[in-house]
Amino acid sequence: VLIIACPCALGLATPMSLMVGVGKAAEQGVLIHNGEALQTASNLQVVVLDKTGTITKGKPELTDVESVSGFEAETVLHLAAIADKLSEHPLAQAIVTGARARGLEPNEPDSFNAVPGHGVETDIKGKQVLVGNLKLMQRDKIDVSKLNTMIKRLSGEGKTPMYVAVDGQAAGVVAVADTIKEDSVLAIKTMQEMGLEVVMLTGDNERTAKAIAAQVGIGRVLAEVLPEDKALQVHLLKAESKKVGMVGDGINDA
């Protein structure tokens, strides 16, 4: 005897609950692709959080300007602001805004080139000005040993320091900091209590990244990751035979 039955209540309740779940998430600003994605989320083992705009507010502010002998701090800031004026990156705009707040209005550079994941290279009244991370300085073989103490201290404070070089010489450092969201610590703790491993992913240098991670209770950090390499890092985690979810607020995160 073959008996085939389909419980109507179950057949109706399952898609309805998925539809309601997707709708409620949308009300909270979380877009879920489809019901299958929602069901898969219940099996997650690892959640990767992008730092800027997810753990932090994504509104960095200029905090420090330091220079080496031969350069005035005000000059370093002004050149950095001019170099970054045409950049759309939040860190660059924080420098521009910070310079204006200090009475320094940046003009546009004579030439401008954004180096993704590294910084900017510009020409300003006959001077070559670079603003960016260590990789940008290494590319042009610029000796930044005079800046190491500054960089180490600022990074340890959870700030993001950027090198400023003028005509192949290290000139100084500008640093910005982003505020951690009020609910980040609780959200991360809640996920960890659910048995999820929470990982932070960021393009920041490792020292800065670990300082931020320590403030929110995250133990595993993937730092100095270029935008185009974020997907690779997620795939590497999946290769550990884990179900991985990625959370970010930018188009590059999607």
Coordinates of C-alpha atoms in Angstrom, one line a residue:
V1 CA 0.0 0.0 0.0
L2 CA 1.4 3.4 -1.0
I3 CA 0.2 6.4 0.8
I4 CA 1.2 9.9 -0.3
A5 CA 0.2 12.9 1.8
C6 CA 1.0 16.6 1.9
P7 CA 0.1 18.4 5.1
C8 CA -1.5 21.6 3.9
A9 CA -0.6 23.4 7.1
L10 CA 3.1 22.7 6.6
G11 CA 3.0 23.4 2.9
L12 CA 1.6 26.8 3.6
A13 CA 3.5 27.7 6.7
T14 CA 7.0 27.1 5.4
P15 CA 6.9 29.6 2.5
M16 CA 4.9 32.0 4.5
S17 CA 7.4 32.1 7.4
L18 CA 10.2 32.6 4.9
M19 CA 8.4 35.5 3.2
V20 CA 7.7 37.1 6.6
G21 CA 11.3 36.7 7.6
V22 CA 12.6 38.3 4.5
G23 CA 10.1 41.1 4.9
K24 CA 11.1 41.8 8.5
A25 CA 14.8 41.8 7.6
A26 CA 14.1 44.4 4.9
E27 CA 12.4 46.6 7.4
Q28 CA 15.7 46.5 9.4
G29 CA 17.8 47.4 6.4
V30 CA 18.9 43.8 5.7
L31 CA 18.3 42.6 2.2
I32 CA 18.1 38.9 1.8
H33 CA 18.3 37.5 -1.8
N34 CA 15.7 34.7 -1.3
G35 CA 14.3 32.2 1.1
E36 CA 17.1 29.7 0.4
A37 CA 19.6 32.2 1.6
L38 CA 17.7 32.7 4.8
Q39 CA 17.5 28.9 5.4
T40 CA 21.3 28.6 4.7
A41 CA 22.0 31.3 7.3
S42 CA 20.7 29.1 10.0
N43 CA 23.7 26.7 9.4
L44 CA 26.4 29.4 9.5
Q45 CA 29.6 28.7 11.5
V46 CA 31.6 31.8 10.7
V47 CA 30.5 35.4 10.2
V48 CA 33.0 37.8 8.6
L49 CA 32.5 41.5 9.4
D50 CA 34.0 44.3 7.3
K51 CA 35.3 46.9 9.7
T52 CA 34.5 50.3 8.1
G53 CA 30.8 51.1 8.1
T54 CA 29.9 47.8 9.7
I55 CA 31.7 47.6 13.0
T56 CA 32.5 51.3 12.9
K57 CA 30.3 54.2 11.9
G58 CA 32.2 54.7 8.6
K59 CA 32.7 58.4 9.4
P60 CA 36.5 58.8 10.1
E61 CA 37.9 62.0 11.5
L62 CA 41.4 63.5 11.4
T63 CA 43.0 63.1 14.8
D64 CA 46.8 63.6 14.4
V65 CA 49.3 65.3 12.2
E66 CA 53.0 64.8 12.8
S67 CA 56.1 65.7 10.8
V68 CA 59.8 65.0 10.6
S69 CA 62.6 67.5 10.8
G70 CA 62.6 69.8 7.8
F71 CA 58.8 69.8 7.4
E72 CA 56.1 71.7 9.3
A73 CA 53.1 69.7 10.5
E74 CA 50.8 72.3 8.9
T75 CA 52.6 71.9 5.6
V76 CA 52.3 68.1 5.7
L77 CA 48.6 68.4 6.4
H78 CA 48.0 71.0 3.7
L79 CA 49.8 68.9 1.1
A80 CA 48.0 65.7 2.2
A81 CA 44.7 67.5 1.8
I82 CA 45.5 68.8 -1.6
A83 CA 46.6 65.4 -2.7
D84 CA 43.4 63.8 -1.4
K85 CA 40.9 66.4 -2.5
L86 CA 39.9 64.5 -5.7
S87 CA 39.7 61.1 -3.9
E88 CA 36.3 59.7 -2.9
H89 CA 37.8 57.4 -0.2
P90 CA 36.4 58.2 3.3
L91 CA 39.8 58.4 4.8
A92 CA 40.9 60.9 2.2
Q93 CA 37.8 63.0 2.7
A94 CA 38.5 62.9 6.5
I95 CA 41.9 64.5 5.8
V96 CA 40.3 67.2 3.6
T97 CA 37.6 68.0 6.1
G98 CA 40.2 68.1 8.9
A99 CA 42.4 70.5 7.0
R100 CA 39.5 72.8 6.4
A101 CA 38.6 72.7 10.1
R102 CA 42.1 73.9 10.8
G103 CA 41.8 76.8 8.3
L104 CA 43.7 75.1 5.4
E105 CA 41.7 75.2 2.2
P106 CA 43.1 72.7 -0.3
N107 CA 43.3 73.5 -4.0
E108 CA 43.2 70.8 -6.6
P109 CA 46.5 69.0 -7.4
D110 CA 48.1 69.5 -10.8
S111 CA 47.8 65.8 -11.5
F112 CA 46.1 63.0 -9.5
N113 CA 46.2 59.2 -9.6
A114 CA 44.4 56.9 -7.1
V115 CA 46.2 53.7 -6.4
P116 CA 43.5 51.3 -5.2
G117 CA 44.3 49.8 -1.8
H118 CA 47.4 51.9 -1.4
G119 CA 46.7 55.6 -1.6
V120 CA 47.2 58.5 -4.0
E121 CA 50.1 59.9 -6.0
T122 CA 49.9 63.6 -7.1
D123 CA 51.9 66.5 -8.4
I124 CA 51.5 69.8 -6.5
K125 CA 53.3 72.9 -7.8
G126 CA 56.2 70.8 -9.1
K127 CA 56.4 68.5 -6.1
Q128 CA 55.5 64.8 -6.2
V129 CA 53.3 64.1 -3.1
L130 CA 52.3 60.6 -2.1
V131 CA 49.7 59.9 0.7
G132 CA 48.9 56.3 1.6
N133 CA 50.0 53.1 3.3
L134 CA 53.4 51.4 3.7
K135 CA 52.9 49.4 0.4
L136 CA 52.7 52.7 -1.5
M137 CA 56.0 53.9 0.1
Q138 CA 57.7 50.6 -0.6
R139 CA 56.6 50.7 -4.2
D140 CA 58.6 53.9 -4.7
K141 CA 61.4 52.7 -2.4
I142 CA 60.9 55.6 0.1
D143 CA 62.8 55.3 3.4
V144 CA 60.1 55.7 6.1
S145 CA 62.2 54.6 9.1
K146 CA 61.9 58.1 10.6
L147 CA 58.1 57.6 10.8
N148 CA 58.1 54.1 12.3
T149 CA 57.7 55.2 15.9
M150 CA 54.8 57.5 15.0
I151 CA 53.1 54.8 13.0
K152 CA 53.5 52.2 15.8
R153 CA 52.1 54.5 18.4
L154 CA 49.1 55.7 16.4
S155 CA 48.2 52.2 15.2
G156 CA 48.3 51.0 18.8
E157 CA 45.7 53.6 19.6
G158 CA 43.4 52.1 17.0
K159 CA 43.9 55.0 14.6
T160 CA 44.7 54.6 10.9
P161 CA 47.9 56.4 10.1
M162 CA 48.9 57.4 6.6
Y163 CA 52.4 58.2 5.3
V164 CA 53.0 61.5 3.5
A165 CA 56.1 61.7 1.2
V166 CA 57.3 64.7 -0.8
D167 CA 59.7 64.3 -3.7
G168 CA 60.7 60.8 -2.5
Q169 CA 61.3 61.9 1.1
A170 CA 59.2 60.9 4.2
A171 CA 57.6 64.1 5.4
G172 CA 55.2 63.0 8.1
V173 CA 52.1 61.2 9.1
V174 CA 48.4 62.0 9.2
A175 CA 46.1 59.8 11.2
V176 CA 42.3 59.3 11.2
A177 CA 40.0 57.4 13.5
D178 CA 36.6 55.9 13.1
T179 CA 34.1 55.6 16.0
I180 CA 32.8 52.1 16.9
K181 CA 29.0 51.8 16.6
E182 CA 27.2 51.7 19.9
D183 CA 25.6 48.3 19.3
S184 CA 28.7 46.6 17.7
V185 CA 30.0 45.0 21.0
L186 CA 26.6 43.6 21.9
A187 CA 25.9 42.3 18.4
I188 CA 29.3 40.5 18.2
K189 CA 28.9 39.1 21.7
T190 CA 25.4 37.8 20.8
M191 CA 26.7 36.0 17.7
Q192 CA 29.5 34.5 19.7
E193 CA 27.1 33.2 22.3
M194 CA 25.2 31.6 19.4
G195 CA 28.3 29.6 18.7
L196 CA 29.4 31.6 15.7
E197 CA 33.1 32.5 15.1
V198 CA 33.3 36.2 14.3
V199 CA 36.1 37.4 12.1
M200 CA 37.0 41.0 11.2
L201 CA 38.1 41.9 7.7
T202 CA 39.8 45.2 6.9
G203 CA 42.3 47.0 4.7
D204 CA 43.9 48.6 7.8
N205 CA 47.4 47.7 8.9
E206 CA 47.5 44.7 11.3
R207 CA 48.3 46.8 14.4
T208 CA 45.4 49.1 13.9
A209 CA 43.1 46.3 13.1
K210 CA 44.0 44.3 16.2
A211 CA 43.4 47.4 18.4
I212 CA 39.9 47.8 17.0
A213 CA 39.2 44.1 17.2
A214 CA 40.2 44.0 20.9
Q215 CA 37.8 46.8 21.7
V216 CA 34.8 44.8 20.3
G217 CA 35.9 41.3 21.4
I218 CA 37.0 39.8 18.1
G219 CA 39.9 37.4 18.3
R220 CA 40.6 36.6 14.6
V221 CA 41.5 39.5 12.3
L222 CA 42.3 39.5 8.5
A223 CA 44.2 42.8 8.0
E224 CA 45.8 44.6 5.0
V225 CA 43.3 43.0 2.6
L226 CA 42.9 44.8 -0.7
P227 CA 39.2 45.4 -1.9
E228 CA 39.6 43.0 -4.7
D229 CA 41.0 40.3 -2.4
K230 CA 38.1 40.3 0.1
A231 CA 36.1 37.6 -1.8
L232 CA 39.3 35.4 -1.8
Q233 CA 39.6 35.6 1.9
V234 CA 36.0 34.4 2.3
H235 CA 36.6 31.5 -0.1
L236 CA 39.7 30.6 2.0
L237 CA 37.5 30.4 5.1
K238 CA 35.0 28.3 3.2
A239 CA 37.9 26.0 2.2
E240 CA 38.2 25.1 5.9
S241 CA 34.9 23.3 5.5
K242 CA 33.0 26.0 7.2
K243 CA 29.7 27.7 6.4
V244 CA 30.7 31.4 6.0
G245 CA 28.6 34.6 6.0
M246 CA 29.9 38.0 5.0
V247 CA 28.5 41.3 6.4
G248 CA 29.5 44.7 4.9
D249 CA 27.9 48.0 3.9
G250 CA 29.7 48.7 0.6
I251 CA 29.3 47.7 -3.0
N252 CA 32.7 46.1 -2.9
D253 CA 31.5 43.9 0.0
A254 CA 28.6 42.7 -2.0

